[in-house]
CSV table of C-alpha atoms in Angstrom, one decimal:
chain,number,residue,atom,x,y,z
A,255,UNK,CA,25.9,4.7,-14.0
A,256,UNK,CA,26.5,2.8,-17.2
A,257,UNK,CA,28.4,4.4,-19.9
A,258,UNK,CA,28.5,4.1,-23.4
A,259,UNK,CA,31.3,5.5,-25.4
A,260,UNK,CA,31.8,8.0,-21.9
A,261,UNK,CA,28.3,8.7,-21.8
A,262,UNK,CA,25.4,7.9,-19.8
A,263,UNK,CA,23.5,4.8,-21.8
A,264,UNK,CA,19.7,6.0,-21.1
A,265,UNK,CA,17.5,2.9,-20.8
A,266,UNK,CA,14.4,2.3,-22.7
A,267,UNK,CA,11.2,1.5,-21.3
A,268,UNK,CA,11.2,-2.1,-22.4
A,269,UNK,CA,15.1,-2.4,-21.0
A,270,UNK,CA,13.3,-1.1,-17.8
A,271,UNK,CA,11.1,-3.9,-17.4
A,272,UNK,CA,13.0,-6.5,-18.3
A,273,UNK,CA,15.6,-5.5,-15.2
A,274,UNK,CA,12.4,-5.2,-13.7
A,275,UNK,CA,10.7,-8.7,-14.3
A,276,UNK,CA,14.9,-9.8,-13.6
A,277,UNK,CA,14.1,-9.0,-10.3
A,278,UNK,CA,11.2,-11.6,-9.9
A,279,UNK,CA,13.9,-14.3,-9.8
A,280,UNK,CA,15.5,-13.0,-6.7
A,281,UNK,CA,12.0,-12.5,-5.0
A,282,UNK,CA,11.6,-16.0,-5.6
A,283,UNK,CA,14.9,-17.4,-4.3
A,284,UNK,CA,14.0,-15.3,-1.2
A,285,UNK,CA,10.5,-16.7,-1.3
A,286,UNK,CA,12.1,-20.5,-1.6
A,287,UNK,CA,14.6,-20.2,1.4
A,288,UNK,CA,11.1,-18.9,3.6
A,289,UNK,CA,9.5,-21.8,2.3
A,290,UNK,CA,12.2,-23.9,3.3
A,291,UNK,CA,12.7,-22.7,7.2
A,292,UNK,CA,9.3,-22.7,7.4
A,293,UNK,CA,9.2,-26.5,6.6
A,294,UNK,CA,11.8,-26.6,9.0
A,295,UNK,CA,10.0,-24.5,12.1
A,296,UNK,CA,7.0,-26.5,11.6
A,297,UNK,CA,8.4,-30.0,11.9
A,298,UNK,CA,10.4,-28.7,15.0
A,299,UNK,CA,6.8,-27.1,16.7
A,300,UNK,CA,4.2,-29.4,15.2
A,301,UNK,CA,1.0,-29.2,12.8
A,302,UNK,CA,-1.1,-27.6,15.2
A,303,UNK,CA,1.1,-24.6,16.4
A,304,UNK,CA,2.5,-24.3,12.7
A,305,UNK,CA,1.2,-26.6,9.6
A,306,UNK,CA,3.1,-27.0,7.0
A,307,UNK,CA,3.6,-24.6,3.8
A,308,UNK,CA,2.0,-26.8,1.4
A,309,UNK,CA,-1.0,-28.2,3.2
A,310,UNK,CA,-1.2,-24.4,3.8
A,311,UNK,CA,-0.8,-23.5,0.2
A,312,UNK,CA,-3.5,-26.0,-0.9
A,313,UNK,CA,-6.0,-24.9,1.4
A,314,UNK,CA,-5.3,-20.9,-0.1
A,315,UNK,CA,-6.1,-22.4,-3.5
A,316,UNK,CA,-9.6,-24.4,-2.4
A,317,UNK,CA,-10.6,-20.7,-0.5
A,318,UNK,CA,-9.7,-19.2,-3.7
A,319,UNK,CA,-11.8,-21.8,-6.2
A,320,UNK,CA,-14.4,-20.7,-3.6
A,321,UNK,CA,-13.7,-16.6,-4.7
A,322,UNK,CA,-17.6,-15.3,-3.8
A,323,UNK,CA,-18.5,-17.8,-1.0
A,324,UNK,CA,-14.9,-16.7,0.6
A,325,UNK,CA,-15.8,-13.5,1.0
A,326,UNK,CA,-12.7,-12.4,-0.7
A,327,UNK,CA,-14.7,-9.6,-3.3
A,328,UNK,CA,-16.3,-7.9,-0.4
A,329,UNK,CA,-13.1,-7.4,1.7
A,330,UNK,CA,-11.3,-6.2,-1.3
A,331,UNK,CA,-14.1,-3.9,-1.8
A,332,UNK,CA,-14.2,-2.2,1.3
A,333,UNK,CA,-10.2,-1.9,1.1
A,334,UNK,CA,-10.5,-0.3,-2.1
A,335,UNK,CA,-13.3,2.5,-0.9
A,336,UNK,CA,-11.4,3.2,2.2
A,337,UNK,CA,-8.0,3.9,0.7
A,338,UNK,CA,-9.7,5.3,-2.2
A,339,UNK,CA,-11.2,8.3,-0.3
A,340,UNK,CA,-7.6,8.4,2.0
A,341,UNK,CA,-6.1,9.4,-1.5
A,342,UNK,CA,-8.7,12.0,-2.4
A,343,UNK,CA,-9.4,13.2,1.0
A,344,UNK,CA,-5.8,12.8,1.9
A,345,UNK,CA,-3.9,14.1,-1.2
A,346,UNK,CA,-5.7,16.8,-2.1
A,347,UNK,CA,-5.9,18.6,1.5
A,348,UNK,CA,-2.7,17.4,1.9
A,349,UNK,CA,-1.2,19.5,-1.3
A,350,UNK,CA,-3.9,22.6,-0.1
A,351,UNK,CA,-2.3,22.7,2.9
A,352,UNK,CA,1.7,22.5,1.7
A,353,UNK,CA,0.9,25.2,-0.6
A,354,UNK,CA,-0.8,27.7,1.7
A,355,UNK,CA,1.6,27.7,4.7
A,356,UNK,CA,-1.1,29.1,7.1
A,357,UNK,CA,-3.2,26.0,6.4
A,358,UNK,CA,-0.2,23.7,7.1
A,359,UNK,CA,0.9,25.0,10.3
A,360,UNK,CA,-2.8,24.5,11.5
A,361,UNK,CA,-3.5,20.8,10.2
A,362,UNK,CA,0.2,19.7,11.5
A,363,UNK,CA,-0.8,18.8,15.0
A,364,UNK,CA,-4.1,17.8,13.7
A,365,UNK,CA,-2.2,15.1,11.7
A,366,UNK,CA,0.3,14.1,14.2
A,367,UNK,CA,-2.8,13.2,16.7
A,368,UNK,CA,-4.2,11.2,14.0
A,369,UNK,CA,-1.0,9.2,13.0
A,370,UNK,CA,-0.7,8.4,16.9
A,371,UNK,CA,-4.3,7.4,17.1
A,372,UNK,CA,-3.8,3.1,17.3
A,373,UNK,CA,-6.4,1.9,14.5
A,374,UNK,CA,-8.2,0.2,17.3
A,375,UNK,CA,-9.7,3.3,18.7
A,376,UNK,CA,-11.0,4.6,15.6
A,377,UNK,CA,-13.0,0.8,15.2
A,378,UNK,CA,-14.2,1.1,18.5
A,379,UNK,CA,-15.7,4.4,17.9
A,380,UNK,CA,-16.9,3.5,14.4
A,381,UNK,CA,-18.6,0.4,16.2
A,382,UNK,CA,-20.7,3.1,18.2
A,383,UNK,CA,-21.2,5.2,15.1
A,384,UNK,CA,-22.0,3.3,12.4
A,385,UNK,CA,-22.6,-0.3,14.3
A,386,UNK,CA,-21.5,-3.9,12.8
A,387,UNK,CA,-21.0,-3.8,8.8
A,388,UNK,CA,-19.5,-2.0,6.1
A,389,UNK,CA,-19.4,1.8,7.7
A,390,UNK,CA,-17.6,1.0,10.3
A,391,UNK,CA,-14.8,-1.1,8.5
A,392,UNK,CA,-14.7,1.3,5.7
A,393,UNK,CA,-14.3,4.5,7.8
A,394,UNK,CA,-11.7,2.9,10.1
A,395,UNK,CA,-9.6,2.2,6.9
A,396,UNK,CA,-10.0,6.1,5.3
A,397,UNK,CA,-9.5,7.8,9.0
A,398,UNK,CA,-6.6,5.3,9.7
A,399,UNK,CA,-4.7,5.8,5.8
A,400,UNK,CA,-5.7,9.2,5.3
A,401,UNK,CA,-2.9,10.9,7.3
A,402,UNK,CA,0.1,9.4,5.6
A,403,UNK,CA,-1.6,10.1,2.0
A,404,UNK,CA,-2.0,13.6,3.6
A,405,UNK,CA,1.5,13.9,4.9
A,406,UNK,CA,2.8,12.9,2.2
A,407,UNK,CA,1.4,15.1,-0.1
A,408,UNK,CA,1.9,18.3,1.9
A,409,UNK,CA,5.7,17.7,2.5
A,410,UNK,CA,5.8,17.1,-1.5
A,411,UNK,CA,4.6,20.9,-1.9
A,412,UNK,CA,6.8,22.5,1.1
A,413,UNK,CA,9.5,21.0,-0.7
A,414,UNK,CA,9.4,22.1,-4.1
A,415,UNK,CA,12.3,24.1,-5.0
A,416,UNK,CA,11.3,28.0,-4.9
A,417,UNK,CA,14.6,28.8,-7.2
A,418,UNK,CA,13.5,25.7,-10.0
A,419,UNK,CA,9.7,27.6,-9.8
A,420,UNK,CA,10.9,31.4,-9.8
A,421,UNK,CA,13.0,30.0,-12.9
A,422,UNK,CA,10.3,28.5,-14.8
A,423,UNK,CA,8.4,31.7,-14.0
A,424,UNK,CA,11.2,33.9,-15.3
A,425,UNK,CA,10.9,32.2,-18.4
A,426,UNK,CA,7.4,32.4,-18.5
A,427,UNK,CA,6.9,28.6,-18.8
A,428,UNK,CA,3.1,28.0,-19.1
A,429,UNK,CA,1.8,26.4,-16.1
A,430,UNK,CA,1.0,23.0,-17.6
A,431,UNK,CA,4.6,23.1,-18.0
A,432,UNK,CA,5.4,23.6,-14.6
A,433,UNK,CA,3.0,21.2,-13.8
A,434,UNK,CA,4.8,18.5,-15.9
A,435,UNK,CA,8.4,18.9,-15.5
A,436,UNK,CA,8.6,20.4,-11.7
A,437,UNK,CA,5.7,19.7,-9.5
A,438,UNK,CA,4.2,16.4,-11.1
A,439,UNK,CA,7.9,14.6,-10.7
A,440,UNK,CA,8.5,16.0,-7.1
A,441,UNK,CA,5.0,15.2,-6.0
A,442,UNK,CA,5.1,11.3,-7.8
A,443,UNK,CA,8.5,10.8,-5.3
A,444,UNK,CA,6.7,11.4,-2.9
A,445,UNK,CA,2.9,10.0,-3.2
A,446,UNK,CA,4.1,7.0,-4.9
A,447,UNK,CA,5.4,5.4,-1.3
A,448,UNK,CA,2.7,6.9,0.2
A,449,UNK,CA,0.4,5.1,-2.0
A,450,UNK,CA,1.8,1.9,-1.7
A,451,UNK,CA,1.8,1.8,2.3
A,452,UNK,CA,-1.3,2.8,2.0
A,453,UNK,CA,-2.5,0.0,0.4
A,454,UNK,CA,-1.0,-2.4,2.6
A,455,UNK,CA,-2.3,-0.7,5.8
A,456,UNK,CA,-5.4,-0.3,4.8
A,457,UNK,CA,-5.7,-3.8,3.8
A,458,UNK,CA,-4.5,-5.0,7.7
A,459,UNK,CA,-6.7,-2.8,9.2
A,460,UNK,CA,-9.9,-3.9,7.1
A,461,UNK,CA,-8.8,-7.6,8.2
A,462,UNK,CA,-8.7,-6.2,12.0
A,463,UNK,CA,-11.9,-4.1,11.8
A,464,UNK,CA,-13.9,-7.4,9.8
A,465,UNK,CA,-12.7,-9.4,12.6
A,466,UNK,CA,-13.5,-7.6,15.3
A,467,UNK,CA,-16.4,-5.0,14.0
A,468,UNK,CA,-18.1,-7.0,11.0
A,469,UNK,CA,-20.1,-10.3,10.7
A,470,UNK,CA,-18.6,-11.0,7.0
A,471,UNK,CA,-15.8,-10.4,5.0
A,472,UNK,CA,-12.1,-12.4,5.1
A,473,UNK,CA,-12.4,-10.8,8.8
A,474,UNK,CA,-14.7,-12.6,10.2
A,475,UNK,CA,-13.4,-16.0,8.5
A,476,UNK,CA,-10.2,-15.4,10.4
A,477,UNK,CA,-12.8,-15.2,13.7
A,478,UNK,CA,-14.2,-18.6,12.5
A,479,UNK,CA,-10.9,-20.0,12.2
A,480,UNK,CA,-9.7,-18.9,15.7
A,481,UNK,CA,-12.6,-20.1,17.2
A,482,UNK,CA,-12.3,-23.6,15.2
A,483,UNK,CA,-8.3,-23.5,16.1
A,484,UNK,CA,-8.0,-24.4,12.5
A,485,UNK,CA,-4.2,-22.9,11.7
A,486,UNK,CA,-4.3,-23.9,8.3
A,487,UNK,CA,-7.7,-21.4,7.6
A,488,UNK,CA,-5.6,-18.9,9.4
A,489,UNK,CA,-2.0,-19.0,7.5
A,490,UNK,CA,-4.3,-19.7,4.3
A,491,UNK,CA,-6.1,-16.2,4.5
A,492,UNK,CA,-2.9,-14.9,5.6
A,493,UNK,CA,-0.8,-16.0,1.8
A,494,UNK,CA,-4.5,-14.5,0.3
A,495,UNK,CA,-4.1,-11.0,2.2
A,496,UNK,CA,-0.6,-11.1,1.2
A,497,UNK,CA,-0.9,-11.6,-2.4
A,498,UNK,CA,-3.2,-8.9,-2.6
A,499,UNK,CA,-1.1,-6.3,-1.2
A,500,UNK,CA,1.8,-7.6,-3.4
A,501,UNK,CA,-0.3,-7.5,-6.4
A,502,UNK,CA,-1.4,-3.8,-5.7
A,503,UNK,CA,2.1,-3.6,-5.3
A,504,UNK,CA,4.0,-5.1,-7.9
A,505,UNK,CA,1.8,-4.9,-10.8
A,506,UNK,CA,0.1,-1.7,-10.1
A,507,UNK,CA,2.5,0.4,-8.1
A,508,UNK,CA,5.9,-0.7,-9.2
A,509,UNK,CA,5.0,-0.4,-13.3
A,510,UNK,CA,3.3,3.2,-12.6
A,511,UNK,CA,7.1,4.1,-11.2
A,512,UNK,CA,8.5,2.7,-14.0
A,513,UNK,CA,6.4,4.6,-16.3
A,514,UNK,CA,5.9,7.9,-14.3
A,515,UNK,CA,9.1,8.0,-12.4
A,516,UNK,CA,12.0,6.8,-15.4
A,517,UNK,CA,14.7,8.7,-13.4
A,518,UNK,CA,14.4,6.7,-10.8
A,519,UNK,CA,14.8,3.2,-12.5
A,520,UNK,CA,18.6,5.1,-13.8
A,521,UNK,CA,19.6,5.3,-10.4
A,522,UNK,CA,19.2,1.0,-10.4
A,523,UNK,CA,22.0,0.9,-13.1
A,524,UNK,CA,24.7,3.2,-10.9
């Protein structure tokens, strides 16, 4: 911890995100040495096994002049609906269930069978429900990212402290104030990971189900490229699916912990 004058130096939000957008530089010295051995790996294996990163990174930026006619909107979409109802469905009967202990116990090895489940059972079975198309992508990515959002919002409320509540009931704090200063921090720990692989799963798995369950979408352009053995389509939707996720990630997620979570960004400085 830094000290000032023997005690703690609290930092404010704008010293917060400036160690924050520090961090950007080291992200991109990692980013630069990938590059590099990847330069390296393809000269050793060839353009067709691996092209190289820049031919690569041009293509990504044609597909991306080409935003509508790439397809990229509609598989963005159907991430977005399918993790948005995980985190509805998921959070709130996650938080129902850590509260009443009866409901817990019950929906525990109902969860634990549904984390097992391998995402390509539930598109199989969507491809018999719901048939080729948006259903059946968008239901494999809520049934496939609904149990983490759900777990972790049920462990969130079995581990609130009981002394911390009892206390802030002895004092007769209103509940908005338990709300703010107990449960809303405990719960944010937890749901603010949860969130985040959430977003990245369900990503993959609306990739996996568009390429095996859909007839559009970034999906099914992977499908075309594989069939074409075009490697630079490939990688190039690849860099696209992974600036999305580190978009969600690092300009959505990360500044929400910064600004929801500040006692967390103090524990960077010890």
């Amino acid at each position: 911890m830094i000290l000032e004058k023997g005690r703690p130096l609290r930092r404010t939000p704008a010293a917060q995100a400036a160690f924050y957008l520090w961090g950007g530089f080291t992200a991109a010295g990692t980013l630069a040495v990938f590059l590099a051995l990847w330069q390296q790996a393809s000269l050793w294996l060839g353009d067709l096994v691996l092209p190289p990163p820049l031919p690569v990174l041009q293509r990504a930026v044609a597909i991306l002049g080409q935003f509508r006619l790439a397809e990229i909107p509609l598989t963005a979409a159907r991430a977005a609906v399918g993790v948005g109802l995980a985190l509805l469905l998921g959070i709130g009967s996650g938080l129902l269930a850590g509260y009443w202990k009866t409901l817990g116990l019950f929906c525990r090895p109902l969860i634990s069978m549904l984390l097992g489940m391998p995402p390509i059972v539930w598109l199989v079975l969507a491809l018999f429900w719901f048939g080729m198309g948006t259903g059946g992508v968008v239901f494999t990515i809520t049934v496939t990212t609904l149990p983490l959002t759900f777990a972790a919002a049920m462990r969130g409320m079995l581990t609130i402290d009981a002394q911390l509540s009892e206390m802030l009931q002895a004092y007769q704090v209103p509940w908005t104030g338990r709300v703010r200063h107990l449960y809303l921090p405990h719960l944010l720990n937890q749901l603010l990971p949860a969130v985040s692989v959430a977003v990245g799963t369900g990503v993959k798995v609306a990739l996996m189900a568009e390429l095996l369950g859909a007839e559009d979408g970034m999906g099914a352009r992977l499908a075309a490229a594989r069939a074409m053995l075009d490697m630079q389509e490939v990688l190039a939707y690849v860099w696209i699916v992974l600036a999305m996720i580190f978009i969600v990630e690092y300009l959505i997620v990360e500044p929400l912990k910064i600004l929801l979570m500040p006692w967390e960004q103090q524990t960077a400085f010890r």
